[in-house]
PDB file of C-alpha atoms in Angstrom:
ATOM      1  CA  MET A   1     163.318  96.780 121.532  1.00 47.00           C
ATOM      2  CA  ALA A   2     166.311  96.660 123.870  1.00 58.00           C
ATOM      3  CA  GLU A   3     166.186  94.419 126.929  1.00 68.00           C
ATOM      4  CA  GLU A   4     165.556  96.343 130.134  1.00 72.00           C
ATOM      5  CA  GLY A   5     168.759  97.024 132.020  1.00 80.00           C
ATOM      6  CA  ALA A   6     170.982  96.435 128.978  1.00 91.00           C
ATOM      7  CA  ARG A   7     174.286  98.297 128.878  1.00 94.00           C
ATOM      8  CA  GLN A   8     176.685  98.389 125.977  1.00 97.00           C
ATOM      9  CA  TYR A   9     180.196  99.567 125.155  1.00 97.00           C
ATOM     10  CA  ARG A  10     181.517  99.612 121.580  1.00 97.00           C
ATOM     11  CA  GLN A  11     185.070 100.345 120.475  1.00 96.00           C
ATOM     12  CA  GLU A  12     186.673 100.294 117.047  1.00 96.00           C
ATOM     13  CA  LEU A  13     190.282  99.304 117.504  1.00 95.00           C
ATOM     14  CA  THR A  14     193.403  97.780 116.044  1.00 95.00           C
ATOM     15  CA  ALA A  15     194.404  94.392 117.449  1.00 95.00           C
ATOM     16  CA  ASP A  16     197.939  95.375 118.394  1.00 94.00           C
ATOM     17  CA  PRO A  17     199.467  93.534 121.373  1.00 93.00           C
ATOM     18  CA  ARG A  18     200.986  96.804 122.586  1.00 94.00           C
ATOM     19  CA  ALA A  19     197.439  98.085 123.216  1.00 94.00           C
ATOM     20  CA  PHE A  20     196.065  94.869 124.783  1.00 95.00           C
ATOM     21  CA  ALA A  21     196.803  95.945 128.377  1.00 95.00           C
ATOM     22  CA  LEU A  22     194.795  99.157 127.944  1.00 96.00           C
ATOM     23  CA  ILE A  23     191.959  97.211 126.312  1.00 96.00           C
ATOM     24  CA  ARG A  24     191.969  94.688 129.176  1.00 96.00           C
ATOM     25  CA  ARG A  25     191.728  97.530 131.716  1.00 97.00           C
ATOM     26  CA  THR A  26     188.833  99.086 129.788  1.00 97.00           C
ATOM     27  CA  VAL A  27     186.996  95.751 129.615  1.00 97.00           C
ATOM     28  CA  THR A  28     187.644  95.124 133.317  1.00 97.00           C
ATOM     29  CA  ALA A  29     186.303  98.541 134.290  1.00 96.00           C
ATOM     30  CA  HIS A  30     183.069  98.088 132.345  1.00 97.00           C
ATOM     31  CA  ILE A  31     182.448  94.552 133.554  1.00 96.00           C
ATOM     32  CA  ARG A  32     183.037  95.560 137.178  1.00 96.00           C
ATOM     33  CA  TYR A  33     180.888  98.659 136.894  1.00 95.00           C
ATOM     34  CA  TRP A  34     178.049  96.615 135.404  1.00 95.00           C
ATOM     35  CA  GLY A  35     178.156  94.184 138.334  1.00 93.00           C
ATOM     36  CA  TRP A  36     179.737  91.184 136.596  1.00 95.00           C
ATOM     37  CA  THR A  37     182.862  91.252 138.784  1.00 94.00           C
ATOM     38  CA  ASP A  38     182.928  87.468 139.239  1.00 93.00           C
ATOM     39  CA  HIS A  39     183.459  87.059 135.472  1.00 95.00           C
ATOM     40  CA  VAL A  40     186.305  89.556 134.972  1.00 96.00           C
ATOM     41  CA  GLY A  41     189.148  87.020 134.722  1.00 95.00           C
ATOM     42  CA  PRO A  42     187.574  84.680 132.169  1.00 96.00           C
ATOM     43  CA  ALA A  43     186.091  87.580 130.180  1.00 97.00           C
ATOM     44  CA  VAL A  44     189.401  89.425 129.909  1.00 97.00           C
ATOM     45  CA  MET A  45     191.178  86.218 128.892  1.00 94.00           C
ATOM     46  CA  CYS A  46     188.569  85.658 126.164  1.00 95.00           C
ATOM     47  CA  VAL A  47     188.931  89.231 124.859  1.00 97.00           C
ATOM     48  CA  THR A  48     192.702  88.813 124.675  1.00 95.00           C
ATOM     49  CA  GLU A  49     192.349  85.528 122.776  1.00 93.00           C
ATOM     50  CA  MET A  50     189.791  86.953 120.338  1.00 94.00           C
ATOM     51  CA  LEU A  51     191.992  89.990 119.628  1.00 96.00           C
ATOM     52  CA  ALA A  52     195.060  87.766 119.160  1.00 93.00           C
ATOM     53  CA  ASN A  53     193.060  85.715 116.652  1.00 93.00           C
ATOM     54  CA  VAL A  54     192.181  88.885 114.738  1.00 95.00           C
ATOM     55  CA  ARG A  55     195.844  89.837 114.645  1.00 94.00           C
ATOM     56  CA  ASP A  56     196.984  86.361 113.564  1.00 91.00           C
ATOM     57  CA  HIS A  57     194.197  85.198 111.251  1.00 91.00           C
ATOM     58  CA  ALA A  58     191.909  87.975 109.975  1.00 93.00           C
ATOM     59  CA  GLY A  59     194.215  89.546 107.409  1.00 93.00           C
ATOM     60  CA  SER A  60     193.678  92.991 108.961  1.00 95.00           C
ATOM     61  CA  PRO A  61     194.117  94.046 112.584  1.00 96.00           C
ATOM     62  CA  ASP A  62     191.088  96.358 112.405  1.00 97.00           C
ATOM     63  CA  CYS A  63     188.149  95.144 114.458  1.00 97.00           C
ATOM     64  CA  VAL A  64     185.256  96.176 116.673  1.00 98.00           C
ATOM     65  CA  LEU A  65     184.857  95.159 120.312  1.00 98.00           C
ATOM     66  CA  ILE A  66     181.357  95.161 121.798  1.00 98.00           C
ATOM     67  CA  LEU A  67     180.557  94.493 125.441  1.00 98.00           C
ATOM     68  CA  ARG A  68     176.877  94.030 126.258  1.00 97.00           C
ATOM     69  CA  ALA A  69     175.488  93.305 129.690  1.00 96.00           C
ATOM     70  CA  THR A  70     171.942  92.553 130.733  1.00 94.00           C
ATOM     71  CA  PRO A  71     170.864  91.334 134.166  1.00 92.00           C
ATOM     72  CA  SER A  72     171.134  87.737 132.904  1.00 93.00           C
ATOM     73  CA  GLU A  73     173.983  87.744 130.351  1.00 96.00           C
ATOM     74  CA  LEU A  74     177.352  89.314 129.630  1.00 97.00           C
ATOM     75  CA  ARG A  75     178.189  89.021 125.932  1.00 98.00           C
ATOM     76  CA  ILE A  76     181.469  90.040 124.310  1.00 98.00           C
ATOM     77  CA  VAL A  77     181.732  90.288 120.534  1.00 98.00           C
ATOM     78  CA  VAL A  78     184.781  90.905 118.362  1.00 98.00           C
ATOM     79  CA  SER A  79     183.982  91.661 114.718  1.00 98.00           C
ATOM     80  CA  ASP A  80     186.610  91.543 112.002  1.00 97.00           C
ATOM     81  CA  ARG A  81     186.732  91.702 108.201  1.00 96.00           C
ATOM     82  CA  SER A  82     187.649  88.080 107.508  1.00 96.00           C
ATOM     83  CA  PRO A  83     184.843  85.766 106.357  1.00 96.00           C
ATOM     84  CA  VAL A  84     186.779  82.696 107.582  1.00 93.00           C
ATOM     85  CA  LEU A  85     185.127  81.234 110.666  1.00 91.00           C
ATOM     86  CA  PRO A  86     187.346  79.879 113.465  1.00 85.00           C
ATOM     87  CA  VAL A  87     187.786  76.161 113.980  1.00 77.00           C
ATOM     88  CA  VAL A  88     188.151  74.442 117.331  1.00 71.00           C
ATOM     89  CA  ARG A  89     190.901  71.868 117.384  1.00 67.00           C
ATOM     90  CA  GLN A  90     192.348  69.655 120.027  1.00 69.00           C
ATOM     91  CA  PRO A  91     195.222  71.702 121.457  1.00 63.00           C
ATOM     92  CA  ASP A  92     198.786  70.632 120.803  1.00 63.00           C
ATOM     93  CA  TRP A  93     200.254  71.458 124.194  1.00 58.00           C
ATOM     94  CA  CYS A  94     203.778  71.489 122.751  1.00 63.00           C
ATOM     95  CA  SER A  95     202.867  74.175 120.192  1.00 58.00           C
ATOM     96  CA  GLU A  96     202.943  77.926 120.802  1.00 63.00           C
ATOM     97  CA  ASN A  97     199.530  78.418 119.182  1.00 62.00           C
ATOM     98  CA  GLY A  98     196.318  76.609 118.349  1.00 59.00           C
ATOM     99  CA  ARG A  99     194.540  76.870 121.694  1.00 61.00           C
ATOM    100  CA  GLY A 100     192.533  80.091 121.289  1.00 68.00           C
ATOM    101  CA  MET A 101     189.111  78.705 120.456  1.00 74.00           C
ATOM    102  CA  TRP A 102     189.567  75.849 122.914  1.00 71.00           C
ATOM    103  CA  LEU A 103     190.251  78.446 125.634  1.00 80.00           C
ATOM    104  CA  LEU A 104     187.079  80.356 124.714  1.00 83.00           C
ATOM    105  CA  GLY A 105     185.033  77.188 125.079  1.00 81.00           C
ATOM    106  CA  ALA A 106     186.715  76.306 128.368  1.00 84.00           C
ATOM    107  CA  ASN A 107     186.151  79.733 129.960  1.00 83.00           C
ATOM    108  CA  ALA A 108     182.840  81.075 128.620  1.00 93.00           C
ATOM    109  CA  ASP A 109     179.414  79.583 129.224  1.00 94.00           C
ATOM    110  CA  THR A 110     178.793  79.673 125.469  1.00 93.00           C
ATOM    111  CA  TRP A 111     180.605  80.980 122.436  1.00 93.00           C
ATOM    112  CA  GLY A 112     180.082  81.139 118.710  1.00 93.00           C
ATOM    113  CA  ALA A 113     181.019  82.665 115.401  1.00 95.00           C
ATOM    114  CA  GLU A 114     178.757  83.917 112.651  1.00 96.00           C
ATOM    115  CA  PRO A 115     179.361  85.403 109.228  1.00 97.00           C
ATOM    116  CA  THR A 116     178.370  89.017 108.632  1.00 97.00           C
ATOM    117  CA  ALA A 117     178.184  91.170 105.514  1.00 97.00           C
ATOM    118  CA  GLU A 118     181.563  92.690 106.480  1.00 96.00           C
ATOM    119  CA  GLY A 119     183.333  89.546 107.767  1.00 97.00           C
ATOM    120  CA  LYS A 120     182.421  87.748 110.975  1.00 97.00           C
ATOM    121  CA  ASN A 121     181.512  88.099 114.635  1.00 97.00           C
ATOM    122  CA  VAL A 122     183.145  85.886 117.237  1.00 96.00           C
ATOM    123  CA  TRP A 123     181.425  86.046 120.617  1.00 97.00           C
ATOM    124  CA  VAL A 124     181.463  84.644 124.115  1.00 96.00           C
ATOM    125  CA  ALA A 125     178.702  84.811 126.701  1.00 97.00           C
ATOM    126  CA  PHE A 126     178.570  84.445 130.463  1.00 96.00           C
ATOM    127  CA  THR A 127     175.228  83.854 132.151  1.00 95.00           C
ATOM    128  CA  ARG A 128     173.724  84.139 135.596  1.00 87.00           C
ATOM    129  CA  PRO A 129     171.512  81.401 136.989  1.00 73.00           C
ATOM    130  CA  THR A 130     167.779  81.920 136.501  1.00 67.00           C
ATOM    131  CA  GLY A 131     166.372  83.831 139.440  1.00 64.00           C
ATOM    132  CA  ALA A 132     169.745  85.271 140.481  1.00 66.00           C
ATOM    133  CA  ALA A 133     169.614  88.807 141.787  1.00 63.00           C
ATOM    134  CA  PRO A 134     170.396  91.461 139.182  1.00 58.00           C
ATOM    135  CA  PRO A 135     173.983  92.685 139.431  1.00 59.00           C
ATOM    136  CA  GLU A 136     174.713  95.868 141.305  1.00 63.00           C
ATOM    137  CA  PRO A 137     177.212  98.258 139.682  1.00 61.00           C
ATOM    138  CA  THR A 138     180.639  98.064 141.270  1.00 61.00           C
ATOM    139  CA  PRO A 139     183.127 100.914 141.135  1.00 58.00           C
ATOM    140  CA  ALA A 140     185.929 100.234 138.704  1.00 51.00           C
ATOM    141  CA  LEU A 141     189.138  99.491 140.553  1.00 50.00           C
ATOM    142  CA  GLY A 142     192.468 100.661 139.237  1.00 48.00           C
ATOM    143  CA  PRO A 143     193.242 102.949 136.328  1.00 43.00           C
ATOM    144  CA  VAL A 144     191.071 102.706 133.251  1.00 45.00           C
ATOM    145  CA  CYS A 145     193.140 105.102 131.172  1.00 45.00           C
ATOM    146  CA  ARG A 146     196.873 105.320 130.982  1.00 42.00           C
ATOM    147  CA  PRO A 147     198.480 107.947 133.237  1.00 43.00           C
ATOM    148  CA  ALA A 148     198.907 111.413 131.708  1.00 44.00           C
ATOM    149  CA  ASN A 149     202.693 111.056 131.716  1.00 44.00           C
ATOM    150  CA  ALA A 150     202.690 107.640 130.005  1.00 44.00           C
ATOM    151  CA  ALA A 151     203.686 107.329 126.390  1.00 44.00           C
ATOM    152  CA  PRO A 152     200.742 106.492 124.143  1.00 42.00           C
ATOM    153  CA  PRO A 153     200.598 102.964 122.738  1.00 42.00           C
ATOM    154  CA  HIS A 154     201.821 102.649 119.157  1.00 39.00           C
ATOM    155  CA  VAL A 155     198.376 101.825 117.832  1.00 38.00           C
ATOM    156  CA  SER A 156     195.505 102.565 120.133  1.00 39.00           C
ATOM    157  CA  SER A 157     191.756 102.491 119.928  1.00 44.00           C
ATOM    158  CA  ARG A 158     190.164 104.725 117.324  1.00 47.00           C
ATOM    159  CA  THR A 159     186.723 105.282 118.780  1.00 50.00           C
ATOM    160  CA  GLY A 160     184.779 104.174 121.792  1.00 54.00           C
ATOM    161  CA  SER A 161     181.225 104.689 122.923  1.00 49.00           C
ATOM    162  CA  TRP A 162     179.064 103.444 125.703  1.00 47.00           C
ATOM    163  CA  SER A 163     175.501 103.529 126.877  1.00 46.00           C
TER     164      SER A 163
END
């Protein structure tokens, strides 16, 4: 049984940096609409990091992005086909990489990774304090889709659905 007030968005996509801006706008629009506006910045940063990790470490850029919001939790999941679970390491601040999982832990209330039959899920969650008022939907600000006259990204999302 689904939790009352749960909302979900699911998108199969290719983790291509040229499409990240459009994905960030889509994530921002959903999070704002669902009333989690105060978590947009950290959530979008986490999505970008998780997609970059798919691109760099999963062996295939194909993945699934799931956003799920309830009155008490916003959870973001990125599923990929690699069975290798991420490892948190102490960041080397002089290196150009190696900080992704550390950033997830620093920005989300909780995060985790779990193996699946197809690969793995990496997730982050943001929570509201117990007894906090349920979020009110907020209109999405700014464009969600690219303008009609804009060139399409090289590799874009394949499917998207919401409820």
